[in-house]
Short mmCIF file of N, CA, C and O in Angstrom, two decimals:
data_model
loop_
_atom_site.label_atom_id
_atom_site.label_comp_id
_atom_site.label_asym_id
_atom_site.label_seq_id
_atom_site.Cartn_x
_atom_site.Cartn_y
_atom_site.Cartn_z
N UNK A 1 28.73 154.57 148.83
CA UNK A 1 28.84 156.00 148.59
C UNK A 1 30.15 156.54 149.13
O UNK A 1 30.84 157.30 148.46
N UNK A 2 30.50 156.12 150.34
CA UNK A 2 31.73 156.59 150.95
C UNK A 2 32.95 156.11 150.16
O UNK A 2 33.91 156.87 149.96
N UNK A 3 32.90 154.87 149.67
CA UNK A 3 34.04 154.34 148.90
C UNK A 3 34.20 155.12 147.60
O UNK A 3 35.33 155.38 147.17
N UNK A 4 33.11 155.52 146.97
CA UNK A 4 33.18 156.29 145.74
C UNK A 4 33.84 157.64 145.96
O UNK A 4 34.70 158.06 145.19
N UNK A 5 33.46 158.30 147.05
CA UNK A 5 34.04 159.60 147.37
C UNK A 5 35.53 159.45 147.65
O UNK A 5 36.35 160.26 147.19
N UNK A 6 35.91 158.40 148.38
CA UNK A 6 37.32 158.18 148.70
C UNK A 6 38.13 157.94 147.43
O UNK A 6 39.21 158.50 147.26
N UNK A 7 37.60 157.14 146.52
CA UNK A 7 38.31 156.85 145.27
C UNK A 7 38.48 158.11 144.43
O UNK A 7 39.56 158.39 143.89
N UNK A 8 37.40 158.93 144.33
CA UNK A 8 37.49 160.17 143.57
C UNK A 8 38.52 161.12 144.15
O UNK A 8 39.34 161.70 143.43
N UNK A 9 38.52 161.25 145.48
CA UNK A 9 39.49 162.15 146.11
C UNK A 9 40.91 161.62 145.94
O UNK A 9 41.84 162.41 145.72
N UNK A 10 41.11 160.32 146.03
CA UNK A 10 42.45 159.76 145.81
C UNK A 10 42.94 160.02 144.39
O UNK A 10 44.11 160.36 144.18
N UNK A 11 42.04 159.88 143.41
CA UNK A 11 42.42 160.16 142.02
C UNK A 11 42.79 161.63 141.84
O UNK A 11 43.79 161.96 141.21
N UNK A 12 41.99 162.52 142.42
CA UNK A 12 42.29 163.95 142.33
C UNK A 12 43.60 164.27 143.04
O UNK A 12 44.37 165.12 142.59
N UNK A 13 43.88 163.58 144.15
CA UNK A 13 45.12 163.80 144.89
C UNK A 13 46.32 163.38 144.05
O UNK A 13 47.33 164.09 143.96
N UNK A 14 46.20 162.23 143.38
CA UNK A 14 47.30 161.77 142.50
C UNK A 14 47.48 162.70 141.31
O UNK A 14 48.60 163.00 140.92
N UNK A 15 46.38 163.20 140.75
CA UNK A 15 46.50 164.18 139.66
C UNK A 15 47.13 165.47 140.15
O UNK A 15 47.87 166.13 139.41
N UNK A 16 46.90 165.82 141.39
CA UNK A 16 47.52 167.00 141.97
C UNK A 16 49.03 166.83 142.06
O UNK A 16 49.79 167.78 141.87
N UNK A 17 49.48 165.61 142.38
CA UNK A 17 50.92 165.37 142.41
C UNK A 17 51.52 165.42 141.01
O UNK A 17 52.60 165.96 140.79
N UNK A 18 50.81 164.84 140.04
CA UNK A 18 51.34 164.76 138.68
C UNK A 18 51.31 166.12 137.98
O UNK A 18 52.31 166.57 137.44
N UNK A 19 50.14 166.79 138.02
CA UNK A 19 50.00 168.01 137.24
C UNK A 19 49.94 169.28 138.06
O UNK A 19 49.69 170.34 137.52
N UNK A 20 50.12 169.18 139.37
CA UNK A 20 50.06 170.35 140.25
C UNK A 20 48.71 171.06 140.14
O UNK A 20 48.62 172.28 140.09
N UNK A 21 47.64 170.26 140.08
CA UNK A 21 46.27 170.79 139.96
C UNK A 21 45.65 170.85 141.36
O UNK A 21 45.70 169.89 142.11
N UNK A 22 45.04 171.96 141.69
CA UNK A 22 44.28 172.06 142.92
C UNK A 22 45.05 172.53 144.13
O UNK A 22 44.47 173.08 145.04
N UNK A 23 46.34 172.33 144.15
CA UNK A 23 47.15 172.80 145.26
C UNK A 23 46.77 172.18 146.58
O UNK A 23 46.58 170.97 146.69
N UNK A 24 46.66 173.01 147.60
CA UNK A 24 46.39 172.52 148.95
C UNK A 24 44.98 172.04 149.17
O UNK A 24 44.72 171.29 150.12
N UNK A 25 44.05 172.46 148.30
CA UNK A 25 42.66 172.05 148.49
C UNK A 25 42.49 170.55 148.38
O UNK A 25 41.77 169.93 149.17
N UNK A 26 43.17 169.94 147.43
CA UNK A 26 43.07 168.48 147.24
C UNK A 26 43.62 167.76 148.47
O UNK A 26 43.04 166.78 148.93
N UNK A 27 44.71 168.27 149.02
CA UNK A 27 45.29 167.62 150.19
C UNK A 27 44.37 167.78 151.40
O UNK A 27 44.23 166.86 152.19
N UNK A 28 43.73 168.93 151.52
CA UNK A 28 42.78 169.15 152.60
C UNK A 28 41.60 168.19 152.48
O UNK A 28 41.15 167.60 153.46
N UNK A 29 41.08 168.03 151.26
CA UNK A 29 39.97 167.11 151.04
C UNK A 29 40.38 165.66 151.33
O UNK A 29 39.57 164.90 151.87
N UNK A 30 41.60 165.31 151.02
CA UNK A 30 42.07 163.97 151.31
C UNK A 30 42.12 163.71 152.81
O UNK A 30 41.72 162.65 153.29
N UNK A 31 42.59 164.69 153.57
CA UNK A 31 42.65 164.56 155.01
C UNK A 31 41.24 164.45 155.60
O UNK A 31 40.99 163.60 156.48
N UNK A 32 40.31 165.26 155.10
CA UNK A 32 38.93 165.17 155.58
C UNK A 32 38.33 163.80 155.26
O UNK A 32 37.66 163.19 156.10
N UNK A 33 38.57 163.29 154.06
CA UNK A 33 38.06 161.98 153.67
C UNK A 33 38.65 160.88 154.55
O UNK A 33 37.96 159.94 154.93
N UNK A 34 39.92 161.00 154.88
CA UNK A 34 40.56 160.00 155.74
C UNK A 34 39.96 160.03 157.14
O UNK A 34 39.67 158.96 157.72
N UNK A 35 39.69 161.21 157.66
CA UNK A 35 39.08 161.31 158.99
C UNK A 35 37.67 160.71 158.98
O UNK A 35 37.29 159.96 159.89
N UNK A 36 36.89 161.01 157.94
CA UNK A 36 35.54 160.45 157.83
C UNK A 36 35.59 158.93 157.71
O UNK A 36 34.80 158.22 158.32
N UNK A 37 36.53 158.43 156.93
CA UNK A 37 36.67 156.97 156.75
C UNK A 37 37.00 156.29 158.07
O UNK A 37 36.40 155.27 158.43
N UNK A 38 37.93 156.83 158.83
CA UNK A 38 38.30 156.25 160.13
C UNK A 38 37.12 156.32 161.09
O UNK A 38 36.85 155.38 161.81
N UNK A 39 36.40 157.45 161.07
CA UNK A 39 35.23 157.58 161.93
C UNK A 39 34.18 156.53 161.59
O UNK A 39 33.57 155.92 162.48
N UNK A 40 33.97 156.29 160.30
CA UNK A 40 33.00 155.28 159.85
C UNK A 40 33.42 153.88 160.28
O UNK A 40 32.61 153.07 160.68
N UNK A 41 34.74 153.59 160.22
CA UNK A 41 35.21 152.27 160.65
C UNK A 41 35.01 152.07 162.13
O UNK A 41 34.61 150.99 162.57
N UNK A 42 35.28 153.12 162.91
CA UNK A 42 35.15 152.99 164.37
C UNK A 42 33.68 152.86 164.78
O UNK A 42 33.32 152.00 165.57
N UNK A 43 32.81 153.69 164.24
CA UNK A 43 31.41 153.69 164.67
C UNK A 43 30.58 152.62 163.97
O UNK A 43 29.54 152.23 164.46
N UNK A 44 31.02 152.12 162.84
CA UNK A 44 30.24 151.13 162.11
C UNK A 44 30.39 149.71 162.61
O UNK A 44 29.64 148.84 162.22
N UNK A 45 31.33 149.46 163.48
CA UNK A 45 31.60 148.08 163.96
C UNK A 45 30.82 147.71 165.20
O UNK A 45 30.95 146.61 165.71
N UNK A 46 30.01 148.62 165.73
CA UNK A 46 29.27 148.33 166.97
C UNK A 46 28.12 147.38 166.74
O UNK A 46 27.43 147.42 165.82
#
């Protein structure tokens, strides 16, 4: 589930660079997804 969300957000982020869609919201979502991903890596290895 987490990987699917990360892939969708990365695609939206790339579309934002290409077509200027979404503006700062896509970048904010990408940062949130990156923080959640790092948190999952840290807490999931115990």
